Short mmCIF file of C-alpha atoms in Angstrom, two decimals:
data_model
loop_
_atom_site.label_atom_id
_atom_site.label_comp_id
_atom_site.label_asym_id
_atom_site.label_seq_id
_atom_site.Cartn_x
_atom_site.Cartn_y
_atom_site.Cartn_z
CA UNK A 186 -92.15 -38.65 86.90
CA UNK A 187 -91.01 -37.25 90.26
CA UNK A 188 -90.84 -40.75 91.71
CA UNK A 189 -88.59 -41.79 88.84
CA UNK A 190 -86.43 -38.70 89.37
CA UNK A 191 -86.17 -39.48 93.08
CA UNK A 192 -85.07 -43.04 92.32
CA UNK A 193 -82.43 -41.71 89.93
CA UNK A 194 -81.19 -39.20 92.51
CA UNK A 195 -80.97 -41.91 95.17
CA UNK A 196 -79.10 -44.14 92.74
CA UNK A 197 -76.69 -41.29 92.03
CA UNK A 198 -76.21 -40.60 95.74
CA UNK A 199 -75.47 -44.25 96.44
CA UNK A 200 -72.99 -44.37 93.59
CA UNK A 201 -71.32 -41.15 94.80
CA UNK A 202 -71.13 -42.46 98.37
CA UNK A 203 -69.68 -45.75 97.17
CA UNK A 204 -67.13 -43.94 95.05
CA UNK A 205 -66.12 -41.77 98.01
CA UNK A 206 -65.84 -44.72 100.35
CA UNK A 207 -63.99 -46.77 97.79
CA UNK A 208 -61.48 -44.06 97.09
CA UNK A 209 -61.06 -42.50 100.52
CA UNK A 210 -60.80 -44.96 103.38
CA UNK A 211 -59.28 -42.28 105.63
CA UNK A 212 -60.90 -38.95 106.35
CA UNK A 213 -59.75 -36.22 103.97
CA UNK A 214 -58.71 -33.78 106.69
CA UNK A 215 -56.61 -36.42 108.39
CA UNK A 216 -54.10 -37.05 105.63
CA UNK A 217 -50.35 -37.10 106.23
CA UNK A 218 -48.47 -34.18 104.67
CA UNK A 219 -46.76 -34.55 101.30
CA UNK A 220 -42.96 -34.48 101.59
CA UNK A 221 -40.93 -31.64 100.02
CA UNK A 222 -37.73 -33.48 99.12
CA UNK A 223 -36.41 -36.37 97.06
CA UNK A 224 -33.96 -38.97 98.35
CA UNK A 225 -30.61 -38.83 96.50
CA UNK A 226 -29.22 -42.19 95.39
CA UNK A 227 -25.63 -42.41 96.65
CA UNK A 228 -24.40 -44.56 93.76
CA UNK A 229 -26.68 -44.05 90.75
CA UNK A 230 -27.36 -47.27 88.82
CA UNK A 231 -28.89 -47.80 85.36
CA UNK A 232 -32.68 -47.69 85.45
CA UNK A 233 -34.54 -50.99 84.94
CA UNK A 234 -36.44 -51.47 81.68
CA UNK A 235 -39.76 -49.68 81.24
CA UNK A 236 -41.76 -50.22 78.07
CA UNK A 237 -45.53 -49.96 78.36
CA UNK A 238 -48.62 -48.78 76.48
CA UNK A 239 -50.49 -45.59 77.36
CA UNK A 240 -54.28 -45.11 77.44
CA UNK A 241 -54.35 -44.79 73.63
CA UNK A 242 -52.33 -47.96 73.11
CA UNK A 243 -49.15 -46.10 72.15
CA UNK A 244 -45.93 -47.73 73.38
CA UNK A 245 -43.54 -45.65 75.50
CA UNK A 246 -40.00 -46.87 76.12
CA UNK A 247 -37.86 -45.22 78.79
CA UNK A 248 -34.75 -46.17 76.79
CA UNK A 249 -35.88 -43.77 74.05
CA UNK A 250 -35.92 -40.85 76.50
CA UNK A 251 -32.15 -40.81 77.05
CA UNK A 252 -30.99 -37.23 77.03
CA UNK A 253 -33.96 -36.12 79.15
CA UNK A 254 -34.46 -36.03 82.91
CA UNK A 255 -37.34 -38.45 83.43
CA UNK A 256 -39.61 -38.68 86.46
CA UNK A 257 -41.09 -42.19 86.70
CA UNK A 258 -44.06 -42.33 89.05
CA UNK A 259 -45.73 -45.62 90.10
CA UNK A 260 -49.30 -45.06 91.24
CA UNK A 261 -52.92 -46.27 91.28
CA UNK A 262 -56.22 -44.41 91.34
CA UNK A 263 -57.20 -45.96 94.68
CA UNK A 264 -53.98 -44.85 96.44
CA UNK A 265 -54.72 -41.67 98.46
CA UNK A 266 -51.19 -40.13 98.41
CA UNK A 267 -50.90 -40.94 94.68
CA UNK A 268 -54.10 -39.02 94.00
CA UNK A 269 -52.91 -36.05 96.04
CA UNK A 270 -49.46 -35.75 94.47
CA UNK A 271 -50.48 -36.14 90.82
CA UNK A 272 -51.52 -32.49 90.17
CA UNK A 273 -48.12 -31.38 91.50
CA UNK A 274 -46.45 -33.73 89.04
CA UNK A 275 -48.30 -32.03 86.18
CA UNK A 276 -47.33 -28.58 87.49
CA UNK A 277 -43.71 -29.75 87.62
CA UNK A 278 -43.94 -30.92 83.99
CA UNK A 279 -45.41 -27.58 82.93
CA UNK A 280 -42.57 -25.76 84.65
CA UNK A 281 -39.59 -27.83 83.49
CA UNK A 282 -40.59 -29.59 80.26
CA UNK A 283 -38.87 -26.95 78.14
CA UNK A 284 -35.65 -27.66 80.07
CA UNK A 285 -35.69 -31.33 79.18
CA UNK A 286 -37.87 -32.90 81.88
CA UNK A 287 -40.32 -35.68 81.01
CA UNK A 288 -42.80 -37.51 83.23
CA UNK A 289 -44.05 -41.10 82.90
CA UNK A 290 -46.80 -42.19 85.30
CA UNK A 291 -47.23 -45.96 85.56
CA UNK A 292 -50.62 -47.10 86.83
CA UNK A 293 -50.58 -50.49 88.48
CA UNK A 294 -53.25 -53.13 87.90
CA UNK A 295 -56.07 -51.00 86.47
CA UNK A 296 -57.75 -50.66 83.09
CA UNK A 297 -58.04 -47.78 80.61
CA UNK A 298 -61.56 -46.77 81.67
CA UNK A 299 -60.70 -46.57 85.38
CA UNK A 300 -57.60 -44.46 84.83
CA UNK A 301 -59.24 -42.24 82.21
CA UNK A 302 -62.28 -41.44 84.36
CA UNK A 303 -60.08 -40.66 87.37
CA UNK A 304 -57.67 -38.33 85.63
CA UNK A 305 -60.59 -36.32 84.24
CA UNK A 306 -61.25 -35.21 87.83
CA UNK A 307 -57.75 -33.77 88.34
CA UNK A 308 -56.86 -30.11 88.12
CA UNK A 309 -54.57 -29.68 86.35
CA UNK A 310 -55.25 -32.85 84.36
CA UNK A 311 -52.05 -34.75 83.55
CA UNK A 312 -50.69 -34.10 80.06
CA UNK A 313 -47.86 -36.60 80.49
CA UNK A 314 -48.19 -40.26 79.38
CA UNK A 315 -50.23 -42.50 81.69
CA UNK A 316 -48.92 -46.03 81.20
CA UNK A 317 -50.66 -49.26 82.18
CA UNK A 318 -48.76 -51.97 84.09
CA UNK A 319 -51.74 -54.27 84.40
CA UNK A 320 -49.95 -57.31 85.83
CA UNK A 321 -47.56 -55.16 87.97
CA UNK A 322 -44.55 -56.92 86.38
CA UNK A 323 -42.76 -53.68 85.48
CA UNK A 324 -43.28 -52.23 88.95
CA UNK A 325 -41.82 -55.35 90.51
CA UNK A 326 -38.85 -55.06 88.16
CA UNK A 327 -38.23 -51.65 89.70
CA UNK A 328 -38.41 -53.27 93.17
CA UNK A 329 -41.26 -51.04 94.30
CA UNK A 330 -42.63 -52.09 97.71
CA UNK A 331 -45.39 -49.57 98.21
CA UNK A 332 -47.33 -46.86 96.36
CA UNK A 333 -46.62 -44.19 95.44
CA UNK A 334 -42.95 -44.63 94.61
CA UNK A 335 -41.16 -42.29 92.22
CA UNK A 336 -37.74 -42.41 90.60
CA UNK A 337 -35.82 -39.73 88.76
CA UNK A 338 -33.71 -40.98 85.85
CA UNK A 339 -30.98 -38.68 84.56
CA UNK A 340 -30.03 -37.99 80.95
CA UNK A 341 -27.60 -40.94 81.01
CA UNK A 342 -30.35 -43.33 82.12
CA UNK A 343 -29.27 -43.63 85.76
CA UNK A 344 -31.59 -43.45 88.78
CA UNK A 345 -30.43 -40.39 90.73
CA UNK A 346 -33.38 -39.82 93.12
CA UNK A 347 -36.07 -41.91 94.75
CA UNK A 348 -39.22 -40.90 96.62
CA UNK A 349 -41.25 -43.38 98.68
CA UNK A 350 -44.58 -41.86 99.70
CA UNK A 351 -46.39 -38.77 98.43
CA UNK A 352 -44.50 -35.67 97.33
CA UNK A 353 -45.32 -32.08 96.45
CA UNK A 354 -43.33 -32.30 93.24
CA UNK A 355 -43.68 -28.63 92.36
CA UNK A 356 -42.30 -27.51 95.73
CA UNK A 357 -39.28 -25.23 95.35
CA UNK A 358 -37.07 -27.63 97.31
CA UNK A 359 -37.82 -30.46 94.87
CA UNK A 360 -37.31 -28.19 91.84
CA UNK A 361 -33.96 -27.11 93.28
CA UNK A 362 -32.90 -30.75 93.60
CA UNK A 363 -33.81 -31.41 89.96
CA UNK A 364 -32.22 -28.28 88.45
CA UNK A 365 -28.59 -29.53 88.29
CA UNK A 366 -29.72 -32.66 86.38
CA UNK A 367 -31.78 -30.87 83.72
CA UNK A 368 -30.31 -31.18 80.20
CA UNK A 369 -31.18 -27.52 79.47
CA UNK A 370 -30.29 -25.01 82.19
CA UNK B 194 -59.30 -36.52 124.31
CA UNK B 195 -57.88 -39.73 125.52
CA UNK B 196 -54.11 -39.94 125.73
CA UNK B 197 -52.23 -43.10 125.10
CA UNK B 198 -48.63 -43.78 125.80
CA UNK B 199 -46.02 -45.32 123.62
CA UNK B 200 -42.66 -46.44 124.89
CA UNK B 201 -39.84 -46.26 122.39
CA UNK B 202 -37.09 -48.64 123.25
CA UNK B 203 -33.72 -47.97 121.69
CA UNK B 204 -31.28 -50.84 121.86
CA UNK B 205 -33.56 -53.23 123.70
CA UNK B 206 -34.11 -53.63 126.60
CA UNK B 207 -33.13 -50.03 127.44
CA UNK B 208 -36.28 -47.91 127.62
CA UNK B 209 -36.31 -44.45 126.10
CA UNK B 210 -38.48 -41.75 127.74
CA UNK B 211 -42.16 -42.42 127.14
CA UNK B 212 -43.89 -40.00 124.76
CA UNK B 213 -47.49 -38.82 124.99
CA UNK B 214 -49.64 -40.01 122.12
CA UNK B 215 -52.67 -38.53 120.49
CA UNK B 216 -56.09 -40.01 119.92
CA UNK B 217 -58.82 -38.32 117.95
CA UNK B 218 -62.12 -39.09 116.26
CA UNK B 219 -63.23 -37.72 112.92
CA UNK B 220 -66.46 -35.79 113.51
CA UNK B 221 -67.91 -36.73 110.11
CA UNK B 222 -67.23 -40.47 110.02
CA UNK B 223 -66.57 -41.31 113.67
CA UNK B 224 -63.36 -43.10 112.71
CA UNK B 225 -60.68 -42.97 115.40
CA UNK B 226 -56.96 -42.33 114.96
CA UNK B 227 -54.07 -43.20 117.28
CA UNK B 228 -50.74 -41.57 116.58
CA UNK B 229 -47.30 -41.00 118.00
CA UNK B 230 -44.47 -38.75 116.89
CA UNK B 231 -41.30 -39.62 118.71
CA UNK B 232 -37.58 -39.93 117.98
CA UNK B 233 -38.11 -38.58 114.48
CA UNK B 234 -40.63 -41.25 113.51
CA UNK B 235 -44.41 -40.97 113.14
CA UNK B 236 -46.73 -43.96 113.43
CA UNK B 237 -50.45 -43.66 112.90
CA UNK B 238 -53.39 -46.07 112.87
CA UNK B 239 -56.80 -44.90 111.61
CA UNK B 240 -59.81 -47.20 111.73
CA UNK B 241 -61.29 -48.26 108.41
CA UNK B 242 -64.97 -48.99 108.93
CA UNK B 243 -66.13 -52.39 107.63
CA UNK B 244 -68.45 -50.56 105.19
CA UNK B 245 -65.50 -48.61 103.82
CA UNK B 246 -63.39 -51.74 103.37
CA UNK B 247 -66.33 -53.58 101.77
CA UNK B 248 -66.92 -50.72 99.32
CA UNK B 249 -63.22 -50.48 98.48
CA UNK B 250 -62.85 -54.16 97.58
CA UNK B 251 -66.28 -54.61 95.98
CA UNK B 252 -65.44 -51.79 93.59
CA UNK B 253 -62.17 -53.52 92.74
CA UNK B 254 -63.66 -56.84 91.70
CA UNK B 255 -64.00 -58.82 94.94
CA UNK B 256 -67.13 -60.93 95.44
CA UNK B 257 -69.22 -59.86 98.43
CA UNK B 258 -68.27 -62.88 100.54
CA UNK B 259 -64.55 -62.33 99.87
CA UNK B 260 -64.70 -58.62 100.66
CA UNK B 261 -66.55 -59.49 103.85
CA UNK B 262 -63.70 -61.71 105.05
CA UNK B 263 -61.27 -58.82 104.95
CA UNK B 264 -63.65 -56.01 105.94
CA UNK B 265 -64.49 -57.69 109.25
CA UNK B 266 -60.88 -58.51 110.15
CA UNK B 267 -60.26 -55.16 111.94
CA UNK B 268 -58.58 -53.01 109.29
CA UNK B 269 -56.57 -49.83 109.87
CA UNK B 270 -55.09 -47.26 107.54
CA UNK B 271 -51.49 -47.34 108.71
CA UNK B 272 -48.86 -44.66 108.18
CA UNK B 273 -45.21 -45.00 109.16
CA UNK B 274 -42.96 -42.09 108.34
CA UNK B 275 -39.32 -41.22 108.82
CA UNK B 276 -39.58 -37.50 109.55
CA UNK B 277 -36.23 -36.90 111.20
CA UNK B 278 -34.70 -40.17 112.40
CA UNK B 279 -30.88 -40.23 112.54
CA UNK B 280 -30.63 -42.54 109.53
CA UNK B 281 -32.58 -44.90 107.32
CA UNK B 282 -35.49 -46.65 109.03
CA UNK B 283 -36.02 -50.32 108.17
CA UNK B 284 -38.87 -52.58 109.24
CA UNK B 285 -40.56 -55.93 108.57
CA UNK B 286 -44.20 -56.46 109.46
CA UNK B 287 -43.22 -60.00 110.44
CA UNK B 288 -41.55 -58.42 113.50
CA UNK B 289 -44.67 -56.54 114.63
CA UNK B 290 -47.05 -57.93 117.26
CA UNK B 291 -50.68 -57.56 118.21
CA UNK B 292 -51.19 -57.88 121.97
CA UNK B 293 -54.70 -58.74 123.05
CA UNK B 294 -55.92 -60.07 126.40
CA UNK B 295 -52.42 -61.11 127.44
CA UNK B 296 -51.77 -62.97 124.19
CA UNK B 297 -49.19 -61.98 121.54
CA UNK B 298 -50.03 -62.59 117.91
CA UNK B 299 -48.24 -62.03 114.62
CA UNK B 300 -49.93 -60.14 111.82
CA UNK B 301 -51.25 -62.25 108.97
CA UNK B 302 -48.70 -62.01 106.12
CA UNK B 303 -49.97 -60.49 102.90
CA UNK B 304 -48.81 -63.64 101.07
CA UNK B 305 -51.29 -65.67 103.15
CA UNK B 306 -54.09 -63.33 102.09
CA UNK B 307 -53.04 -63.59 98.45
CA UNK B 308 -52.98 -67.39 98.67
CA UNK B 309 -56.48 -67.29 100.13
CA UNK B 310 -57.73 -65.05 97.31
CA UNK B 311 -56.20 -67.33 94.68
CA UNK B 312 -57.85 -70.32 96.33
CA UNK B 313 -61.21 -68.54 96.32
CA UNK B 314 -60.91 -67.50 92.69
CA UNK B 315 -60.56 -63.75 93.22
CA UNK B 316 -59.65 -62.26 89.80
CA UNK B 317 -56.05 -61.17 89.20
CA UNK B 318 -56.76 -57.40 88.91
CA UNK B 319 -58.55 -57.53 92.28
CA UNK B 320 -55.63 -59.42 93.82
CA UNK B 321 -53.17 -56.86 92.47
CA UNK B 322 -55.25 -54.03 93.95
CA UNK B 323 -55.36 -55.90 97.26
CA UNK B 324 -51.62 -56.50 97.32
CA UNK B 325 -50.66 -52.90 96.68
CA UNK B 326 -53.35 -51.41 98.92
CA UNK B 327 -51.79 -53.19 101.92
CA UNK B 328 -49.16 -51.61 104.13
CA UNK B 329 -45.81 -52.90 102.77
CA UNK B 330 -44.57 -56.15 104.36
CA UNK B 331 -41.10 -54.62 104.56
CA UNK B 332 -39.60 -51.30 103.62
CA UNK B 333 -36.73 -48.90 104.18
CA UNK B 334 -37.33 -45.18 104.55
CA UNK B 335 -34.75 -42.47 104.26
CA UNK B 336 -35.68 -39.17 105.91
CA UNK B 337 -38.94 -37.83 104.46
CA UNK B 338 -40.08 -41.21 103.13
CA UNK B 339 -43.29 -42.92 104.19
CA UNK B 340 -46.11 -45.24 103.22
CA UNK B 341 -49.80 -45.36 103.83
CA UNK B 342 -51.58 -48.69 103.51
CA UNK B 343 -54.17 -51.04 104.94
CA UNK B 344 -53.32 -53.38 107.78
CA UNK B 345 -55.70 -56.05 109.13
CA UNK B 346 -54.97 -57.10 112.69
CA UNK B 347 -57.25 -60.16 112.72
CA UNK B 348 -59.58 -59.23 115.58
CA UNK B 349 -63.37 -58.96 115.87
CA UNK B 350 -65.18 -55.59 115.64
CA UNK B 351 -64.87 -53.51 118.80
CA UNK B 352 -61.91 -55.48 120.23
CA UNK B 353 -59.18 -53.51 122.01
CA UNK B 354 -55.50 -54.29 121.58
CA UNK B 355 -51.95 -52.94 121.68
CA UNK B 356 -49.79 -52.85 118.56
CA UNK B 357 -46.04 -53.29 119.00
CA UNK B 358 -44.34 -51.86 115.89
CA UNK B 359 -40.64 -52.56 115.52
CA UNK B 360 -38.07 -50.89 113.34
CA UNK B 361 -34.37 -50.19 113.15
CA UNK B 362 -32.54 -46.91 112.64
CA UNK B 363 -28.78 -46.83 112.20
CA UNK B 364 -28.41 -50.32 113.62
CA UNK B 365 -30.51 -49.62 116.72
CA UNK B 366 -33.75 -51.47 117.42
CA UNK B 367 -36.85 -49.50 118.38
CA UNK B 368 -40.21 -50.70 119.56
CA UNK B 369 -43.21 -48.41 119.50
CA UNK B 370 -46.28 -49.67 121.32
CA UNK B 371 -49.61 -48.03 120.56
CA UNK B 372 -51.86 -49.02 123.45
CA UNK B 373 -55.59 -49.45 123.82
CA UNK B 374 -56.33 -49.20 120.10
CA UNK B 375 -59.89 -50.22 119.21
CA UNK B 376 -61.21 -52.05 116.16
CA UNK B 377 -64.09 -50.23 114.46
CA UNK B 378 -67.38 -51.64 115.67
CA UNK B 379 -69.64 -51.08 112.66
#
């Protein structure tokens, strides 16, 4: 019985080590800081199309969110800065949703099980839609070159901010940048 | 702690003052990091151990022999960041060079890797993960923008080399050379 338990524990340890290695190629204490600002777009242009299914199979269409300020975040579970910034995105949603902010997080190239099991580890867990771009076609339509990349789409459907690399989305400086674009002040 | 030097050249061939660089080793994993912060730009290379790269790609659908090809190609977690440059920073990896034993080599383009994976029958989800886990082939960063991604320099474990990273800010060319960088040996 104890031998069987030991085998199970070793199997668990191997799986945990593999998961850590797979998810964290760089040492945790050696991570670059998250940025506290968004990049304004000098001449806002209409956002590209975005229509994808979430983890429950429900279709979400950015075009149907006109009238809201929408944060569109492209990410993947294996991307270290994406993992770090996601809780701040949920805190931002909690803070500004009642003023007309919505968040869409677009996972690139992964399946429902992978995304679901990852987000269960987050605190706070995301309550915004997690969309699946399994062939990365939508992301390429948005001309994303690296993960994470985030766009902010105003109530008229124009891209007004961009953020390449990880952000602390609930930082006061970011919130201050978003305030003037919120439909409800 | 060993210091390395990086010369930043603005408007080649004029040489800007050399900046001291940092080198450190993670006490838990032994992985080494080389970094410079100069002229408002930060460049960092951190070793990815072959075991780490193997685990990463095996768990994303690569066959063992395919993961091995990449894991043993001297892989670094690379970060380039525009902290306070006087304008947008633009770069293309095609302009970067690996300098080893007096020889200058280009980095292997990500498209070449993807062609190899298609040829070897690596599944599409694994190829997508590979593509987006790499440091971007080209990018433009406004102040505060950055990426973190994998970069294989195509050298055997333990080899030492210099990396010449090139970028442009406000129409001026810069070259940052990280010297005496070492591929992970295990």
